[in-house]
Coordinates of C-alpha atoms and ligand atoms in Angstrom, one line a residue:
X1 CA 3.5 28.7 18.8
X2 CA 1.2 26.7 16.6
X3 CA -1.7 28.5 18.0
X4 CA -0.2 31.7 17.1
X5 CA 0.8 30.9 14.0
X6 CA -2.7 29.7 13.6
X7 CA -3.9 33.1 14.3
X8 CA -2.0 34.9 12.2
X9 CA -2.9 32.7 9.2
X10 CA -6.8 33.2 9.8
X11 CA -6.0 36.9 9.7
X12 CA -4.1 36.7 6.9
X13 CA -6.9 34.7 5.1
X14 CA -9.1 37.7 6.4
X15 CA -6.6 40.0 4.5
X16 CA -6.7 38.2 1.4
X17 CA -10.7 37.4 1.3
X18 CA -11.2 41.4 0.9
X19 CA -7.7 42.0 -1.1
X20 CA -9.5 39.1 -3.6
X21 CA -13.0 40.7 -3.3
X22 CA -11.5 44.1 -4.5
X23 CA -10.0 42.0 -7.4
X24 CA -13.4 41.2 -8.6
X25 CA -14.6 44.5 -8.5
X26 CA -11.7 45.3 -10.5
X27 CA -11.8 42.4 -13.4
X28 CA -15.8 43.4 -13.6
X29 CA -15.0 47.1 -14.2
X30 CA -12.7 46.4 -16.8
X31 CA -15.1 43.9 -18.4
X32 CA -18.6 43.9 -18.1
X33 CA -19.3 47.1 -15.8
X34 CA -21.0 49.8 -17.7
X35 CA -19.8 53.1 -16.8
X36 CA -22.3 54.4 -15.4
X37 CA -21.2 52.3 -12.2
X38 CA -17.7 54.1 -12.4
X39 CA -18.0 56.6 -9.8
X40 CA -19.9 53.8 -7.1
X41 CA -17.1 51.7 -7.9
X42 CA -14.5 53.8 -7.2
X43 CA -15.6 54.4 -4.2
X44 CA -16.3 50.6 -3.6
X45 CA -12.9 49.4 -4.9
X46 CA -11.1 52.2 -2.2
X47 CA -13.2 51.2 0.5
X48 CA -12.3 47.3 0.2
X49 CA -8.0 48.5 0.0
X50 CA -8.4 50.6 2.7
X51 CA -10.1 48.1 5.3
X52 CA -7.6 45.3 3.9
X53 CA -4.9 47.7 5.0
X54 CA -6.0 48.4 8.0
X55 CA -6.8 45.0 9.2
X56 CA -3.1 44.2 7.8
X57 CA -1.5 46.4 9.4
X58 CA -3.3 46.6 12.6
X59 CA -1.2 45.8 16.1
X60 CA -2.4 42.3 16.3
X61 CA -0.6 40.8 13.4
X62 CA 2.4 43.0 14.5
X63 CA 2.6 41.3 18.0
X64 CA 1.8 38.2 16.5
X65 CA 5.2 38.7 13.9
X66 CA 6.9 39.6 17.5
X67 CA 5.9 36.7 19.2
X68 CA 6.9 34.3 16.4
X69 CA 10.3 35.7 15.5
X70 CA 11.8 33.2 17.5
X71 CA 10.1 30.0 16.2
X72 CA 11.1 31.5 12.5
X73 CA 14.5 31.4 13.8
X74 CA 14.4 28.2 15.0
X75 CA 13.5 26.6 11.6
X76 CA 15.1 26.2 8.3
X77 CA 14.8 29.5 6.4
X78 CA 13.5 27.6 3.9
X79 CA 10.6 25.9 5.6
X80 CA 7.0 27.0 4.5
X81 CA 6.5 28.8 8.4
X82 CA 9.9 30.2 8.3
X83 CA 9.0 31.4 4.8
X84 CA 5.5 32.4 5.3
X85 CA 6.7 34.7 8.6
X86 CA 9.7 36.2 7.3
X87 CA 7.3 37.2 4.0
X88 CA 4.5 38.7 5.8
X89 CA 6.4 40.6 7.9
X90 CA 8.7 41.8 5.1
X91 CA 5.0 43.5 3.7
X92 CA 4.1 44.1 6.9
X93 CA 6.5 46.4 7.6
X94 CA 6.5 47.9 4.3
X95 CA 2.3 48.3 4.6
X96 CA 2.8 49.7 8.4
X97 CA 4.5 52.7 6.8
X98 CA 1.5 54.3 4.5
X99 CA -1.5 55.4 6.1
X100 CA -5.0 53.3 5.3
X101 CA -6.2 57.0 4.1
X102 CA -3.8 57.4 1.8
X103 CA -4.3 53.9 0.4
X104 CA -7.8 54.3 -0.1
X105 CA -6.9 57.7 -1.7
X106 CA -5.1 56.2 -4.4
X107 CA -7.2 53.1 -4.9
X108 CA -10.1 55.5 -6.0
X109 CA -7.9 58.0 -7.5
X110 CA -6.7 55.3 -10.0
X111 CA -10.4 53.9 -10.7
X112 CA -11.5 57.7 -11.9
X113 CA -7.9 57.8 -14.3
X114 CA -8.9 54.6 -15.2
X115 CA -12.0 55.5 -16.6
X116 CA -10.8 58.8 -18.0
X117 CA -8.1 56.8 -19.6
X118 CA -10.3 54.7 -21.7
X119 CA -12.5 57.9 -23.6
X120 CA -9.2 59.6 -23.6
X121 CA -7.6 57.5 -25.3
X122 CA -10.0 56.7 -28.0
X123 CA -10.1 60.7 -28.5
X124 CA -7.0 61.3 -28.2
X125 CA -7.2 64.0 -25.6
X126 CA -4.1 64.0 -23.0
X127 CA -5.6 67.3 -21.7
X128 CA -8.6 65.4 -20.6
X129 CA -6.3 63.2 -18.4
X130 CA -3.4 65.6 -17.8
X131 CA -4.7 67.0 -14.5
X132 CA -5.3 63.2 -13.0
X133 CA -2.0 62.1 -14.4
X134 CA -0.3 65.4 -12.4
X135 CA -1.8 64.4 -9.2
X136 CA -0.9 60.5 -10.1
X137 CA 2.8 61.5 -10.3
X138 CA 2.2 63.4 -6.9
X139 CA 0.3 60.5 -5.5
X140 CA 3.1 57.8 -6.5
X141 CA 6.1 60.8 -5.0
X142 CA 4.2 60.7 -2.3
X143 CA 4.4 57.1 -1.5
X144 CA 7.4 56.9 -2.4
X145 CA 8.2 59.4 0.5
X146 CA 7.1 57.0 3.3
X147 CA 10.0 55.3 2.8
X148 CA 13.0 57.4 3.7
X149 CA 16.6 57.0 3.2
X150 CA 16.6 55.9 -0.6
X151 CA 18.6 56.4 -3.3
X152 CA 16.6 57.3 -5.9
X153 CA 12.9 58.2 -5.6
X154 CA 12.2 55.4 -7.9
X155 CA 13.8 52.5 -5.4
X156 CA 10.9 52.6 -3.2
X157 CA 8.4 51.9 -5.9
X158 CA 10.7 49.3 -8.0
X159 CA 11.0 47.8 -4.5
X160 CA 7.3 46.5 -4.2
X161 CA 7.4 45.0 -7.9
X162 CA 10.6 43.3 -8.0
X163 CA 11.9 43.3 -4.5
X164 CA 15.5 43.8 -4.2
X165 CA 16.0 45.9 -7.3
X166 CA 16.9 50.0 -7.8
X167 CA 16.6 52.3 -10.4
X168 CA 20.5 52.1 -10.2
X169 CA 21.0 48.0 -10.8
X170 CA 18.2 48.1 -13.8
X171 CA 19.7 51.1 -15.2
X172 CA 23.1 48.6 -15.4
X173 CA 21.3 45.8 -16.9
X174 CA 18.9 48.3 -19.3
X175 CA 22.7 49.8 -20.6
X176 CA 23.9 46.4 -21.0
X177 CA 21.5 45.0 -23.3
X178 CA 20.8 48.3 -25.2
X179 CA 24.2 48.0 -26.5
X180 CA 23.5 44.5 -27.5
X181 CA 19.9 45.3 -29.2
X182 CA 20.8 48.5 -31.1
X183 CA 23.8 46.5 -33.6
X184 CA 21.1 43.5 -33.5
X185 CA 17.7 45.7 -34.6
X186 CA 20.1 47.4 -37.1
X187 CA 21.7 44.5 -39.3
X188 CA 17.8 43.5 -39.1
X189 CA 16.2 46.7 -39.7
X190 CA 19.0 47.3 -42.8
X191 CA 17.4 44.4 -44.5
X192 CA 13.7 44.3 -45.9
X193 CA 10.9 44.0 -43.9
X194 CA 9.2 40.9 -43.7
X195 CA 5.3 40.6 -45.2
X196 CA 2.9 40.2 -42.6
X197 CA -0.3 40.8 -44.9
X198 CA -1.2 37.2 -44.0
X199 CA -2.2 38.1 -40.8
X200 CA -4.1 41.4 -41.7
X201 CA -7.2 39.8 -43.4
X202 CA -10.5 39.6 -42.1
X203 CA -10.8 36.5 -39.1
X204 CA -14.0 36.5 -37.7
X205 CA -13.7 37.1 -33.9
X206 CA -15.6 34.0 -32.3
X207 CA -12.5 31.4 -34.6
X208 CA -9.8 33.5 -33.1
X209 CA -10.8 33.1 -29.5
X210 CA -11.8 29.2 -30.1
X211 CA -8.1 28.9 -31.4
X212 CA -6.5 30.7 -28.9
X213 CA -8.6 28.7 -26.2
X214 CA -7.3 25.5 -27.6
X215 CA -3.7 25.8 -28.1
X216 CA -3.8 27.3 -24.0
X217 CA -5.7 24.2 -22.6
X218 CA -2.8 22.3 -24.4
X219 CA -0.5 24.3 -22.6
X220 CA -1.9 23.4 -19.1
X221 CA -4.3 26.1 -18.8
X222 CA -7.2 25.2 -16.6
X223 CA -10.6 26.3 -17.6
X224 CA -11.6 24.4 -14.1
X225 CA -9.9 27.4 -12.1
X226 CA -10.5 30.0 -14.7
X227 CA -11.9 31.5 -17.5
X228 CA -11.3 34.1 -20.3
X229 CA -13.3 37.5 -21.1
X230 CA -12.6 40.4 -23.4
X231 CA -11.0 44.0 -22.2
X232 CA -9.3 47.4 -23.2
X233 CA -6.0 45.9 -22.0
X234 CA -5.6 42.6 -21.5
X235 CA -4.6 41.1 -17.7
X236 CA -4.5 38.3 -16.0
X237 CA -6.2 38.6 -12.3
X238 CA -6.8 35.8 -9.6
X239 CA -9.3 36.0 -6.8
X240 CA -8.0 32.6 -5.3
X241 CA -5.8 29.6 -6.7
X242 CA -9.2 27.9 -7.6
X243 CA -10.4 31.1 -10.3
X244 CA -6.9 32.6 -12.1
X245 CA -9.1 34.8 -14.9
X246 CA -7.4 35.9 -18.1
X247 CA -8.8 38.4 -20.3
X248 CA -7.8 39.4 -24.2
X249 CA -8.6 41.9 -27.0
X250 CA -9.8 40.9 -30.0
X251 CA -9.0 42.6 -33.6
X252 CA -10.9 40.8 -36.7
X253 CA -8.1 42.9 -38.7
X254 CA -5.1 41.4 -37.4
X255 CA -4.9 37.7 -36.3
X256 CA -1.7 38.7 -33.5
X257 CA -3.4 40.6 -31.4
X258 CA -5.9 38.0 -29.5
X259 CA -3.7 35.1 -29.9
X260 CA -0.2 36.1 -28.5
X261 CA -2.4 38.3 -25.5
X262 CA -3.9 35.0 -25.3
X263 CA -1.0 33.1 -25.1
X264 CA 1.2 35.8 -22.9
X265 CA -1.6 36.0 -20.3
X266 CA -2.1 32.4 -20.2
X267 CA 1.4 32.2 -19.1
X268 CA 1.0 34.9 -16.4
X269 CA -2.3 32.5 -15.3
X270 CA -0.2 29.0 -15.6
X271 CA 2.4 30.6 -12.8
X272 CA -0.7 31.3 -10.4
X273 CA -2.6 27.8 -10.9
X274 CA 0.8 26.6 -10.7
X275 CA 1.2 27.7 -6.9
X276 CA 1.2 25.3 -4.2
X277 CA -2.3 24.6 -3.1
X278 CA -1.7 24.5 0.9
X279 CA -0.4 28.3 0.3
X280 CA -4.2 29.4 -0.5
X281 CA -5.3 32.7 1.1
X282 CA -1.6 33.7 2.7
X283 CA 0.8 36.0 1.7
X284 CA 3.1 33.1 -0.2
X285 CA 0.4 32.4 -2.9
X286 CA 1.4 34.6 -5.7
X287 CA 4.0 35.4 -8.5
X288 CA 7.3 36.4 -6.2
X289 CA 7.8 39.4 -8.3
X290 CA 6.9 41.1 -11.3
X291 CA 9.8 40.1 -13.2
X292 CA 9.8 36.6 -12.8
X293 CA 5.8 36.8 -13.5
X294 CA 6.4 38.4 -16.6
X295 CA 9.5 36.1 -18.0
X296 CA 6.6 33.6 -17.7
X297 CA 3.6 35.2 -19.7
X298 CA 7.0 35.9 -22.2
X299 CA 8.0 32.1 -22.1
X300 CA 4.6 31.0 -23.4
X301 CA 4.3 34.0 -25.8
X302 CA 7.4 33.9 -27.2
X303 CA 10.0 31.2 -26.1
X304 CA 7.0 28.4 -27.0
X305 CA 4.1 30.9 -29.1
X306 CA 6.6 32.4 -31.6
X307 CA 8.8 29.3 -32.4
X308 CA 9.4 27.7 -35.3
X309 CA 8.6 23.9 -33.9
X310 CA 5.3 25.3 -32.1
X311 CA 3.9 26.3 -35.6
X312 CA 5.1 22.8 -37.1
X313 CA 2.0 21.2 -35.3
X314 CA -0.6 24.2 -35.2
X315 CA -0.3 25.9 -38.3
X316 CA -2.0 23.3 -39.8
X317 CA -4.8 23.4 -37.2
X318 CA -4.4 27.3 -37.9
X319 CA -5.4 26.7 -41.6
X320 CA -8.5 25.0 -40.7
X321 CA -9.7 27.5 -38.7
X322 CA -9.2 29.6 -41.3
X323 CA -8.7 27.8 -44.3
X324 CA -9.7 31.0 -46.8
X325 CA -7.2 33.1 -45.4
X326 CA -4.2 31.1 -44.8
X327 CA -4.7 27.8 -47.4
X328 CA -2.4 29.5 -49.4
X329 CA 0.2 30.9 -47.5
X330 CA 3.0 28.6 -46.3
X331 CA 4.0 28.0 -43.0
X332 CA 7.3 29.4 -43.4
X333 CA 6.0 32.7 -45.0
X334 CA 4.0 32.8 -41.6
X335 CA 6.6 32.4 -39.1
X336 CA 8.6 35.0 -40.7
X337 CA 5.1 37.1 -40.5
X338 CA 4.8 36.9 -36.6
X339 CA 8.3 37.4 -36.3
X340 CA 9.0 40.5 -38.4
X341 CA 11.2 42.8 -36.6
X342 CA 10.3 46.2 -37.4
X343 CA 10.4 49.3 -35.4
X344 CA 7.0 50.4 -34.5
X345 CA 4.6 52.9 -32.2
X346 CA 3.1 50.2 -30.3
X347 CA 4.9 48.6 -27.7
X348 CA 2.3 45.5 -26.8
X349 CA 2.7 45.2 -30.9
X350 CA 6.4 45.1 -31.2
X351 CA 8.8 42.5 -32.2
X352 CA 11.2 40.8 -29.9
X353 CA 13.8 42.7 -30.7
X354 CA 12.5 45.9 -30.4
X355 CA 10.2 45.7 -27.4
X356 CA 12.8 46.6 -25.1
X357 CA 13.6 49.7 -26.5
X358 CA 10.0 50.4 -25.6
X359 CA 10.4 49.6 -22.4
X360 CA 13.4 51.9 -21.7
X361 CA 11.9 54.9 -23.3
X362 CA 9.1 54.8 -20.6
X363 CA 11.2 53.9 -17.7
X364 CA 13.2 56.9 -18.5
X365 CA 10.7 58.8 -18.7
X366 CA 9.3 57.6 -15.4
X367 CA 12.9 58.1 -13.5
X368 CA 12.7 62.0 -15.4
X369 CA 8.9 62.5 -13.5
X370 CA 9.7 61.2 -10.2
X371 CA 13.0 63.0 -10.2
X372 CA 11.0 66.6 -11.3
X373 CA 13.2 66.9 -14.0
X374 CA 10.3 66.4 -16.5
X375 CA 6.8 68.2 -15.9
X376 CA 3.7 66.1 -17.1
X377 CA 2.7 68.8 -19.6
X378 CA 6.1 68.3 -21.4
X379 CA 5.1 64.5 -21.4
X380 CA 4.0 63.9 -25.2
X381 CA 6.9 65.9 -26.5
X382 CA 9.4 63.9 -24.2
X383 CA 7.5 60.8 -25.6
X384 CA 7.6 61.7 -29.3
X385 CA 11.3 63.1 -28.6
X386 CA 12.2 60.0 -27.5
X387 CA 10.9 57.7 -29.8
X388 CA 12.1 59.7 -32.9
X389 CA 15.7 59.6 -30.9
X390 CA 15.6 56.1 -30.4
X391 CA 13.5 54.5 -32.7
X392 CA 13.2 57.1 -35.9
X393 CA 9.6 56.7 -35.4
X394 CA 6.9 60.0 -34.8
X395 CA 3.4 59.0 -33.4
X396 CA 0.5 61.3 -35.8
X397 CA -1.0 61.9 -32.0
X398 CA -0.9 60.9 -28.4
X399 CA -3.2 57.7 -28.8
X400 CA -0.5 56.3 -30.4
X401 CA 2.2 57.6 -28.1
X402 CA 1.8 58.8 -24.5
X403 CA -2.0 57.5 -23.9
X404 CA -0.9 54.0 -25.3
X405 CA -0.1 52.1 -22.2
X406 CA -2.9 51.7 -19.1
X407 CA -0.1 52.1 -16.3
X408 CA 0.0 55.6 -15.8
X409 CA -3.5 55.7 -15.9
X410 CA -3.5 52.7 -13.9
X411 CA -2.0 54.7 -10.7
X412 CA 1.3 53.8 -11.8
X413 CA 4.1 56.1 -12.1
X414 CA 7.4 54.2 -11.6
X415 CA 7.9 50.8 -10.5
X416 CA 6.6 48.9 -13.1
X417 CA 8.0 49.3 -16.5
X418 CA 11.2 47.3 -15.8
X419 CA 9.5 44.3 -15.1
X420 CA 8.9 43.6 -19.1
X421 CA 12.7 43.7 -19.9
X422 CA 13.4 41.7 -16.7
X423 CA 11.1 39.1 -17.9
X424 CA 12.6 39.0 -21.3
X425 CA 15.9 38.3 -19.7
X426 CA 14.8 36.0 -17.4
X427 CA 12.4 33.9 -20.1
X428 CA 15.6 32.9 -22.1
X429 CA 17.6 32.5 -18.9
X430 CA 14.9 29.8 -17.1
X431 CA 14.2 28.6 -20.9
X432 CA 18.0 27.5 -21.6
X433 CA 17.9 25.7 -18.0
X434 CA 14.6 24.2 -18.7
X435 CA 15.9 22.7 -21.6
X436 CA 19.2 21.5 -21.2
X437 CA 17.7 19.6 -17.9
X438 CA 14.9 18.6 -20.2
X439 CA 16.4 18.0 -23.6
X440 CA 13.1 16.8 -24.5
X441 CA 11.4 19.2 -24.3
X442 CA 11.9 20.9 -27.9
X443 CA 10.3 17.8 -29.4
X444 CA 7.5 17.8 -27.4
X445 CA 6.3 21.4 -28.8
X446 CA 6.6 20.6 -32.3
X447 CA 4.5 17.9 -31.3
X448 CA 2.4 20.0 -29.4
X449 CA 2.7 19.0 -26.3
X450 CA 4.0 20.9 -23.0
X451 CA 4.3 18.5 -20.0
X452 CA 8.2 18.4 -20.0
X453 CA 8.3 22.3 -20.2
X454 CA 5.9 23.0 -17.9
X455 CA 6.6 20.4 -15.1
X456 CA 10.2 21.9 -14.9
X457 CA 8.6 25.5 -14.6
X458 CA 6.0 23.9 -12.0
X459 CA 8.7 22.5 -9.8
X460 CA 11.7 25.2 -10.4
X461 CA 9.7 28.7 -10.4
X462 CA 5.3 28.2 -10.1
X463 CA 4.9 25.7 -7.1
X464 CA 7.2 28.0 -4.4
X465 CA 4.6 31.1 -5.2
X466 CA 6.6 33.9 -3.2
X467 CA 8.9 31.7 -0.6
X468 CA 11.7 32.7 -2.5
X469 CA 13.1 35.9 -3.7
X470 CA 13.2 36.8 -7.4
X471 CA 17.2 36.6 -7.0
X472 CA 16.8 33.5 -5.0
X473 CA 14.8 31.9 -6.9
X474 CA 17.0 32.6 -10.2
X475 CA 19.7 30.8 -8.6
X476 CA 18.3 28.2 -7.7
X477 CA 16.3 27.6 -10.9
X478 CA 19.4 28.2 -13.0
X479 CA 22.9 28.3 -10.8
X480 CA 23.2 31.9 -11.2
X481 CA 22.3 35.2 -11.2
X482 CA 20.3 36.9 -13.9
X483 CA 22.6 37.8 -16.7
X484 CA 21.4 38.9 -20.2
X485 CA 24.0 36.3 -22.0
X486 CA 20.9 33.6 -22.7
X487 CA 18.6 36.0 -23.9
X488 CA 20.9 37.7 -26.5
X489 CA 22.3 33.9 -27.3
X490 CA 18.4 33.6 -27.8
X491 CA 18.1 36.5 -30.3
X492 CA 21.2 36.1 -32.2
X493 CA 20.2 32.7 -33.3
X494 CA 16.6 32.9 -33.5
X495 CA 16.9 36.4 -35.7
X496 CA 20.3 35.2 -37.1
X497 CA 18.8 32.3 -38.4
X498 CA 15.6 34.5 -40.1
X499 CA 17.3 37.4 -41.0
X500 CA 20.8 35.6 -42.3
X501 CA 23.5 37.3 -40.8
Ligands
ZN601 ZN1 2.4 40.5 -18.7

């Protein structure tokens, strides 16, 4: 059995080294590549996911999964060989059902949207991405169709994101907390916006990324096994545990934008460096699903990069950096600055508050495409319905509504939009166990430091990479389910506290 087991790890490694290599070519095209290499790298990029599927789901490492069923059974579920053949075979069997062809097709069908994406979004010009987006939605129905038997056409899709979840169960949570945010935005909406001028002056570019650079080494960020570049939309990306990359965008007209994409991919990286190093190059050394990734990247964003005790010790730094900008303006008049709730266009720019109502408008919207009830033609004036329905808010164009957001033009249709909210819920929820197990911790980040916090996250959530299920590891981590009561206990008093009510 040890041999075996042996075998199937060294083909799993095999897996990974050209799953990791694709990676690359995918961090370089959205960094450095000029596009003249867009059409070779398509091609490139599908090549490398089409021979990682195949050699994936080839019927070696299926008779190998056979043969080891019944040492998995013999072990503790939650031993690492137990763990790492019940996961592989879980993706095996879900990668057995799409065709290496069709994998490939949709690899280099989402590197041309890609690129179509980022001059049409600049232009403003859905036409020029309309017909990709059309066969997208096709593509993504499609793939969802090699999985009979669901209930929705979306459950296939949410499946490979956040394993265990349907469009049915989010649909519950997203109703639950809407009726939670809507009173909340409005007693804060009623009242008058904070002034956020402050962070709309002129800070020269090469200050911004020094600062962000320093407040994430502090947070446990290692430059050792990774490094930072610039992009159209930031992402974090790891080609093994030894090189997690981040990458940010940078505006010399608003001080936000590079330090919380900073901070929020940081926190994404942190949960992959994080990862137990004997689980290298196997199917257990990543994030366990996209929820729980993203209530990490919100943690250090928000939970730690928007509190009032973080900006106790770095404002002060903050002011050096920039001392003509901010000498003047006091540290409370900034905290209200990166915390003014306001409803707004942009969802990466939103508040806490309002992001989720973001996110619901485009999962919606998703559910309405994969269902056929909405055409992708009728897309922007769903979008702009929507967003005056919800928020009161009317983009001028489509760069600020419907060709805001990369997914779509990322290849993905469905699937992915929940994750955000989920990781909203589930920041607050791992936070509040974090801290009442770690009382300490609260002092430490006004003192700028991060070990108690991010020890607990190491041990409860980063370390076990994908052993556990997102549910799984939610109970565990905090003795129950997810449940949105933390995170609106989180809003009430945070906002209660800035907006008086
Ligand atoms: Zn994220």
């Amino acid at each position: 059995m040890e041999a075996k087991l042996r075998e199937l790890k060294t083909l799993l490694a095999e897996v990974n080294d050209l799953e990791s290599a694709g990676a690359v070519l995918q961090w370089d095209q959205e960094t450095y590549m000029p596009t003249g290499g867009a059409p070779a790298r398509g091609r490139q990029m599908a090549t490398l996911a089409r021979l990682a599927h195949e050699k994936f789901t080839s019927p070696i490492i299926g008779k190998l999964l056979d043969q080891l069923r019944r040492h998995e059974e013999s072990l503790p579920a939650d031993s690492d060989d137990a763990s790492l053949i019940r996961v592989t075979r879980r993706d095996y069997e879900r990668a057995v059902k799409v065709p290496a062809e069709f994998v490939g097709k949709l690899s280099e069908h989402t590197a041309a949207t890609y690129q179509a994406w980022t001059q049409a979004r600049p232009a403003n010009d859905f036409a020029a991405v309309r017909p990709l987006l059309e066969q997208t939605l096709d593509l993504r129905r499609q793939l969802a169709d090699f999985f009979p038997g669901y209930e929705h056409i979306a459950d296939p899709l949410i499946d490979y994101a956040d394993f265990g979840m349907t469009a049915q169960t989010i649909r519950q949570v997203f109703g639950e907390l809407r009726q939670e945010l809507v009173p909340l935005v409005q007693s804060i909406t009623a009242q008058p916006v904070a002034d956020d001028a402050c962070l709309r002056q002129h800070f020269p570019e090469q200050e911004q990324l020094a600062f962000g650079a320093t407040v994430i080494k502090r947070f446990g960020y290692d430059f050792e096994r990774g490094r930072q570049d610039k992009t159209h939309h930031p992402f974090m990306t790891k080609f093994s545990l030894g090189d997690v990359r981040i990458t940010t965008r940078c505006r010399e007209d608003d001080l936000g934008e590079a330090l919380f994409s900073t901070l929020h991919e940081a926190g994404h990286a942190l949960y992959e460096q994080g990862i137990r190093a004997d689980f290298e190059a196997t199917p257990l050394a990543g994030g366990t699903s996209s929820g729980v990734h993203e209530s990490q990247s919100r943690t250090w964003e928000n939970l730690v990069g928007r509190s009032r005790g973080f900006w106790e010790f770095f404002y002060p730094k903050l002011q050096v950096a920039f001392p003509e900008q901010l000498q003047r303006v006091s540290l409370d008049s900034f905290y209200r600055a990166i915390n003014r709730v306001q409803r707004s266009l942009i969802r990466t720019d939103a508040d806490e508050v309002t992001y989720n109502l973001h996110v619901m408008i485009r999962f919606d919207l998703e559910l309405q495409l994969l269902e056929g009830q909405l055409a992708v033609k009728d897309l922007p004036a769903a979008w702009h319905a929507r967003y005056q329905s919800d928020l009161g808010l009317c983009a001028p164009d489509d760069r600020d509504g419907v060709l805001q957001d990369v997914h779509w033009y990322g290849g993905v249709i469905g699937g992915n939009f929940q994750c955000y909210t989920l990781g909203n819920i589930l920041s607050a929820q791992f936070y509040e166990s974090a801290t009442n197990a770690r009382p300490e911790i609260e002092a430490e980040i006004s003192a700028g430091k991060f070990e108690a916090l991010h020890d607990w996250l190491k041990e409860n959530i980063y370390q076990h990479g994908r052993k556990f299920t997102a549910a799984e590891l939610v109970q565990q981590a905090t003795g129950q389910a997810m449940t949105i009561a933390p995170y609106v206990r989180y809003l009430r008093r945070k906002y209660g506290e800035l907006y008086r009510f």
